[in-house]
Short mmCIF file of C-alpha atoms and ligand atoms in Angstrom, two decimals:
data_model
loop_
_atom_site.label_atom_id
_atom_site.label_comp_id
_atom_site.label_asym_id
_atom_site.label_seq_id
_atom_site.Cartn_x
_atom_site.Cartn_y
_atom_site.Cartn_z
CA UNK A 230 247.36 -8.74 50.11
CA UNK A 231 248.50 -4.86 49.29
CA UNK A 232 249.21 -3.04 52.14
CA UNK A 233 246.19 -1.23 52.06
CA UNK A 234 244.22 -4.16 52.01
CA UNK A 235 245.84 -5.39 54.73
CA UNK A 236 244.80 -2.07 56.80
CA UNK A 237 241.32 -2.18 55.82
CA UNK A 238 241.27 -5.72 56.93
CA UNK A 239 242.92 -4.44 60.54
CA UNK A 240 240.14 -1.70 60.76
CA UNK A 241 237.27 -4.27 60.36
CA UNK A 242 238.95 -6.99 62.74
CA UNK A 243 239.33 -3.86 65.02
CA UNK A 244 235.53 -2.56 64.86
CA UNK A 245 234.39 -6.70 65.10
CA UNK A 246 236.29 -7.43 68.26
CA UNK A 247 235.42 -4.32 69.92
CA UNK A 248 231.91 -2.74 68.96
CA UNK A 249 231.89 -0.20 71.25
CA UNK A 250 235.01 1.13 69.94
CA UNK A 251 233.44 2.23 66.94
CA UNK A 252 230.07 3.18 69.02
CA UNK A 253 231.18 4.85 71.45
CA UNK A 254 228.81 7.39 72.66
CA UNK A 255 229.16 10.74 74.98
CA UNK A 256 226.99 8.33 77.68
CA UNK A 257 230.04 5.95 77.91
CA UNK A 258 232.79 8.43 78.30
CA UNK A 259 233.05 9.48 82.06
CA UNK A 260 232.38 13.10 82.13
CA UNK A 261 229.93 15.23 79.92
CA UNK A 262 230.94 18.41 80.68
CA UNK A 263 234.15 19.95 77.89
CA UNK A 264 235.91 21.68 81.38
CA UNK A 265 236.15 18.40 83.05
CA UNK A 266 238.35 16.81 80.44
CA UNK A 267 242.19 17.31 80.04
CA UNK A 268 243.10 18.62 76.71
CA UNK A 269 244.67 15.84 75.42
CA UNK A 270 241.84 13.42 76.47
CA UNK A 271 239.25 16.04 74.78
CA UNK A 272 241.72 15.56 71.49
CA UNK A 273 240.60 11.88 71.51
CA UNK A 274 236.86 12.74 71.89
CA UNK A 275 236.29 15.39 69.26
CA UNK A 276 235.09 14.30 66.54
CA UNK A 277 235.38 11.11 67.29
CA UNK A 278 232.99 10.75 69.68
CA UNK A 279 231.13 13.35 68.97
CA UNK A 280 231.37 16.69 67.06
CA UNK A 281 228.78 18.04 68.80
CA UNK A 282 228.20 20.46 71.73
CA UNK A 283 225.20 22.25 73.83
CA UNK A 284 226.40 26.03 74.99
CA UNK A 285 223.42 26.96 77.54
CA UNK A 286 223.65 30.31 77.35
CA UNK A 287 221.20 32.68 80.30
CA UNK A 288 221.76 35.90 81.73
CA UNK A 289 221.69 37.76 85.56
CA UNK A 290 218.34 39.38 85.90
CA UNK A 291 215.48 39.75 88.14
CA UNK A 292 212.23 37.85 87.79
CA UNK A 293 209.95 37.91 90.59
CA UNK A 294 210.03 35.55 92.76
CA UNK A 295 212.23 33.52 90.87
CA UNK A 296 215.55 33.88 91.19
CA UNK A 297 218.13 36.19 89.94
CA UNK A 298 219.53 33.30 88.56
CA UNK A 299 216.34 31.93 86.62
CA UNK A 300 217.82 32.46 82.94
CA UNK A 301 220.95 30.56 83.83
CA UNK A 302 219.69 28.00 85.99
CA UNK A 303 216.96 26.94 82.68
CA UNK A 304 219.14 26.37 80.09
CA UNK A 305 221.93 24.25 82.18
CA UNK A 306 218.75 22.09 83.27
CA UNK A 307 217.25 21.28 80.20
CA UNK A 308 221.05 21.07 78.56
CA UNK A 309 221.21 18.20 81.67
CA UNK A 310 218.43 16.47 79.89
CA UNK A 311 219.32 16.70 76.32
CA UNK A 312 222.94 15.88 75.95
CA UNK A 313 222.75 12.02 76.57
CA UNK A 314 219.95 11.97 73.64
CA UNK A 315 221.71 14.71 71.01
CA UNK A 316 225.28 12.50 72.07
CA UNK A 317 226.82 16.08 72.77
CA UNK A 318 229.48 17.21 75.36
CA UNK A 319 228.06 20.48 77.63
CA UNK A 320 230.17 23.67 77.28
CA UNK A 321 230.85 25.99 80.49
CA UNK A 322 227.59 28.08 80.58
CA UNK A 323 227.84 32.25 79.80
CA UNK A 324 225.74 33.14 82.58
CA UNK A 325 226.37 37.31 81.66
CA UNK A 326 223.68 38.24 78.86
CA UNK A 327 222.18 41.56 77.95
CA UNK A 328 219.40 41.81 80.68
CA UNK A 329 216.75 44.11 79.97
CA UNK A 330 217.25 47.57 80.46
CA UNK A 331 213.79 48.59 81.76
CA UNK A 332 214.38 46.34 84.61
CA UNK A 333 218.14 46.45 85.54
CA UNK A 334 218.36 49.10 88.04
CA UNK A 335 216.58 45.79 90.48
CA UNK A 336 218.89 44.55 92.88
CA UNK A 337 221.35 41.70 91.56
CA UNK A 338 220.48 42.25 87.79
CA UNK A 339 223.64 42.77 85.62
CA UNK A 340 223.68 44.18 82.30
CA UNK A 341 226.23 43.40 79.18
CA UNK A 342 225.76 45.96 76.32
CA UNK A 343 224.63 43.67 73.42
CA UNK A 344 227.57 44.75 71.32
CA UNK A 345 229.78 43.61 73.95
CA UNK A 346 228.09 40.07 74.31
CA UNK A 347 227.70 39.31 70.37
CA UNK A 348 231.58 39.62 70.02
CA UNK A 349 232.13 37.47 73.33
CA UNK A 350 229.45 34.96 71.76
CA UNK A 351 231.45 35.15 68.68
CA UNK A 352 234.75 34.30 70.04
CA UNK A 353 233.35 31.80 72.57
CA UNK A 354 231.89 29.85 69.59
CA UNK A 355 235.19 30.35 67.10
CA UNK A 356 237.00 28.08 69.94
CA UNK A 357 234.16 25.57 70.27
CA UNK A 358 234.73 25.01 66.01
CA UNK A 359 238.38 24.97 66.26
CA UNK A 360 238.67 22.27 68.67
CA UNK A 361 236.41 20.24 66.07
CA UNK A 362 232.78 20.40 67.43
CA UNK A 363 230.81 21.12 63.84
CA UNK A 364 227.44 21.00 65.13
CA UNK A 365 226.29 23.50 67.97
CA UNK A 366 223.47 23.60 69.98
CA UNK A 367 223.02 27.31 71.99
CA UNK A 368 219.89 26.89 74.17
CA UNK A 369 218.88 30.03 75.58
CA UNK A 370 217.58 31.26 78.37
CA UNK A 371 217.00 34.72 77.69
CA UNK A 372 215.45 37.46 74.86
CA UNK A 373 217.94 39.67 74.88
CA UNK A 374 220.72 37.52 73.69
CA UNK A 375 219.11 35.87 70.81
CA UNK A 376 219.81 38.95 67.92
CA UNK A 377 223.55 39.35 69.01
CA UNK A 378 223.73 36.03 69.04
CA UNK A 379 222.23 35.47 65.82
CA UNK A 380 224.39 37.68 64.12
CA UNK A 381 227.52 36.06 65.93
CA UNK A 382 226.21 32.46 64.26
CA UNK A 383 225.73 33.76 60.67
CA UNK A 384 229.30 35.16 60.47
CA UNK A 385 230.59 32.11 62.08
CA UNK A 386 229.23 29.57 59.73
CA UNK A 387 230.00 31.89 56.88
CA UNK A 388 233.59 31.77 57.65
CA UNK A 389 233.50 28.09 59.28
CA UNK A 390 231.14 26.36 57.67
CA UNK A 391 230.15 25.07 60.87
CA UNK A 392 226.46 24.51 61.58
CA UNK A 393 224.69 26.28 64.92
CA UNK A 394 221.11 26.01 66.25
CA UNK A 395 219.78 28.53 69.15
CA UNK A 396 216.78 26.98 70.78
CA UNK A 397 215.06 29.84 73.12
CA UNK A 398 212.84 27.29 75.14
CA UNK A 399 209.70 29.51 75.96
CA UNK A 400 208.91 30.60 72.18
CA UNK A 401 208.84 26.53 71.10
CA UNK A 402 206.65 24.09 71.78
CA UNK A 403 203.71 26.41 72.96
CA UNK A 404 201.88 22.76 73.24
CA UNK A 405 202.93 22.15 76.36
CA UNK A 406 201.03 25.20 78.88
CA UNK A 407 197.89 22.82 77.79
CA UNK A 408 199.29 19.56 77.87
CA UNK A 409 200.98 19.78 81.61
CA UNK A 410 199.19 22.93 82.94
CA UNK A 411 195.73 23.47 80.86
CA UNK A 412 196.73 26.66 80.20
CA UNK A 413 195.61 27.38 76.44
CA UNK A 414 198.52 26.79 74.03
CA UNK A 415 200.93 30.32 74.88
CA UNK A 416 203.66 31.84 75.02
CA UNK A 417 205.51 31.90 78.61
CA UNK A 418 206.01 35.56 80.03
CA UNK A 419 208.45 36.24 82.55
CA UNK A 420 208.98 35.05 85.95
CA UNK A 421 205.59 33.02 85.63
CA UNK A 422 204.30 29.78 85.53
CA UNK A 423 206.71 27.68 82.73
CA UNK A 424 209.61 30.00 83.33
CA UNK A 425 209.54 29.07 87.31
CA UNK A 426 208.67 25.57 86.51
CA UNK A 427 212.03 24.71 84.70
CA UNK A 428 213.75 26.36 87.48
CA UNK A 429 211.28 24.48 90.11
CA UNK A 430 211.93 21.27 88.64
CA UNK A 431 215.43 21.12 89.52
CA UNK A 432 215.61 23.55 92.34
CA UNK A 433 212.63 23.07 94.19
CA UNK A 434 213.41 25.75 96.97
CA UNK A 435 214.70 28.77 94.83
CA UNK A 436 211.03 29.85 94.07
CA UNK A 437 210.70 32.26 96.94
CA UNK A 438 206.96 31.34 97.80
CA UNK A 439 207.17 33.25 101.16
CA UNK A 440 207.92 36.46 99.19
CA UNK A 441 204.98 35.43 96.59
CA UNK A 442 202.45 35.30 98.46
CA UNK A 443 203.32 38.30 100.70
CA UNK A 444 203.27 41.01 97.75
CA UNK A 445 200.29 39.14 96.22
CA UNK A 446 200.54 37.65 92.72
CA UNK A 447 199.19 40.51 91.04
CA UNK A 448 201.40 43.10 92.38
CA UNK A 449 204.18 41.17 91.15
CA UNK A 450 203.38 41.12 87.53
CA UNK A 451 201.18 42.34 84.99
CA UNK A 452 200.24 41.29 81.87
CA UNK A 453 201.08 42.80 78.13
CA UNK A 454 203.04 46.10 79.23
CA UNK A 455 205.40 45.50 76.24
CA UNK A 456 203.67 45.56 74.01
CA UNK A 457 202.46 48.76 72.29
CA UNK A 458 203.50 50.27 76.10
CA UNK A 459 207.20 50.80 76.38
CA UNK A 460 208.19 51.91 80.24
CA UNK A 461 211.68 52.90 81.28
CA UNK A 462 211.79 51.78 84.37
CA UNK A 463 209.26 48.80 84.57
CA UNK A 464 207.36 48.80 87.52
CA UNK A 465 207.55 44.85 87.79
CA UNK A 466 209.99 41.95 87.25
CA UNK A 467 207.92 39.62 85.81
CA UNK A 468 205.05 39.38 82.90
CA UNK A 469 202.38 37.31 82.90
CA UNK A 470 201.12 36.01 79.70
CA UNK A 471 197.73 37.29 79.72
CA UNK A 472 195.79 38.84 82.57
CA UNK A 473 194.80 36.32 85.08
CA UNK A 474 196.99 33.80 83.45
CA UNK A 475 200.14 31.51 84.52
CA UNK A 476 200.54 32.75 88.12
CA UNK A 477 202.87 30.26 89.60
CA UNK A 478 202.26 26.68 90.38
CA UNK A 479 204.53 25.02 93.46
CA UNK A 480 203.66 21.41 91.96
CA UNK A 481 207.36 19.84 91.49
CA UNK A 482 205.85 16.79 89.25
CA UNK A 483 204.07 18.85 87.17
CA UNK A 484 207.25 21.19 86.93
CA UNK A 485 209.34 18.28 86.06
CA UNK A 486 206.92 16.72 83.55
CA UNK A 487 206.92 19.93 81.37
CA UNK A 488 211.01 20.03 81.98
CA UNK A 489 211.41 16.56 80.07
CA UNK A 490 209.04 17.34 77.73
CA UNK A 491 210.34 20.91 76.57
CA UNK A 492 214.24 18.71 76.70
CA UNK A 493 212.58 16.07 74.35
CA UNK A 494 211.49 18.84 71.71
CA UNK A 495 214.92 20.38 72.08
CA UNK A 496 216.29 16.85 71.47
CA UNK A 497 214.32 15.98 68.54
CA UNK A 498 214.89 19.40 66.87
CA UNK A 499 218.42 19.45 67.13
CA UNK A 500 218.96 15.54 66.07
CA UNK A 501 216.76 16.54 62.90
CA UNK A 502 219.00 19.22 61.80
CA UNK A 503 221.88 17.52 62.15
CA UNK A 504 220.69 15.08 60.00
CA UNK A 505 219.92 16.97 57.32
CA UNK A 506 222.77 19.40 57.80
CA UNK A 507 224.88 15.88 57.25
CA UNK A 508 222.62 15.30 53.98
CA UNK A 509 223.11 18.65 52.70
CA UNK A 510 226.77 18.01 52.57
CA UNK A 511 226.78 15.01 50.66
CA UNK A 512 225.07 16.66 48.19
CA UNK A 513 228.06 18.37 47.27
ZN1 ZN B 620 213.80 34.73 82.29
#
């Protein structure tokens, strides 16, 4: 046999006596998370293990009676349930995002300038494609970010080639206020209902119900301020939907059947367009 015969022969001996070497999945390596890997282990997992990677990306701001922490907390929960199904590693979270100016003099709300944060998005993501991860998955946990963002993404895969997808959770899958809550199909606001639910549904005791119920549920929100009203400051940290609707609901099993159900889209989304990112290049 030619030599390279004789290595193609090795490769399939290799991948028959040892399926899971050729299989191997994120689920069997010991650690999700990038940070807990050494970077000479990581070398042997990107790509091939995976080329892929979540960045949950959230931001410090006030919301209510959720708290401060609700736009972080979301998008490291549902990454928690989508990385085992997209076989992606977890990147450390940016947890700083451009929190809205109408509501950031609040206590514990921090601010980045959004010029700031698209260039730290930018350079965050450069790294993640030079250590080999082609396919990224930003889910976000806050409105602010996604335009910087955005921008950061489409210079990146201009110059990369790389392929990114930012998910923000409470603009998709509108399905689910019915299915889980009976809510009519609707967009989340902010601090309500969905919003404290994916907090609720791993953190069952940050929703501060004591604080809830003593300023009432209507002096903590208000419904459709932004738009066609533009205030400077607001006069409230969260938004309801619509008047009347998606006041907040303690149930933790309801909170966790909407969590693993908003993960799922995410899941399914981000596994389709990586397949037909992968098709698009074998077209040329
Ligand atoms: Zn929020």
């Amino acid at each position: 046999m030619k030599p390279k015969s004789l290595s193609l022969l090795f490769a399939f001996l290799l991948v028959a006596a040892f399926p899971a070497f050729s299989q191997k999945k994120v689920k069997d390596l010991p650690y999700h998370q990038l940070q807990q890997y050494s970077w000479m282990r990581l070398a042997t997992i990107v790509p091939e293990v995976t080329d892929r990677i979540i960045l949950p990306v959230g931001t410090v701001e006030s919301h209510g009676a959720c708290p401060i922490g609700t736009d972080n907390y979301i998008p490291e929960n549902l990454a928690e349930h989508v990385w085992a199904d997209v076989n992606a590693l977890v990147a450390p979270a940016v947890n700083h995002g451009v929190t809205g100016a109408s509501i950031s003099q609040f206590p514990g709300s921090i601010m980045i300038r959004p010029e700031i944060f698209q260039e730290y998005i930018y350079d965050i993501l450069k790294d993640l494609v030079r250590t080999g991860f082609k396919n990224i998955l930003i889910i976000n946990g806050h409105g602010g970010n996604t335009e910087p963002m955005q921008k950061a993404i489409t210079k990146l895969h201009l110059e990369t080639g790389a392929h990114f997808m930012i998910i923000s959770w409470w603009e998709t899958a509108w399905n689910l206020s019915e299915e889980v809550y009976g809510l009519k199909p609707i967009q989340s606001g902010h601090g309500d209902l969905e919003e404290a639910a994916l907090v609720l549904s791993k953190y069952p005791d940050l929703i501060d119900r004591e604080m809830y119920e003593k300023l009432g549920k209507d002096n903590l929100g208000h419904a459709g301020t932004d738009k066609g009203v533009i205030m400077m400051p607001a006069w409230a940290t969260t938004r309801l939907p619509e008047s009347g609707v998606g006041y907040l609901d303690f149930d933790v099993k309801k909170a966790k059947e909407y969590t693993v159900k908003k993960a799922k889209f995410i899941s399914d989304t981000f596994n389709e367009a990586v397949s037909r990112w992968e098709m698009m290049e074998t077209w040329k």
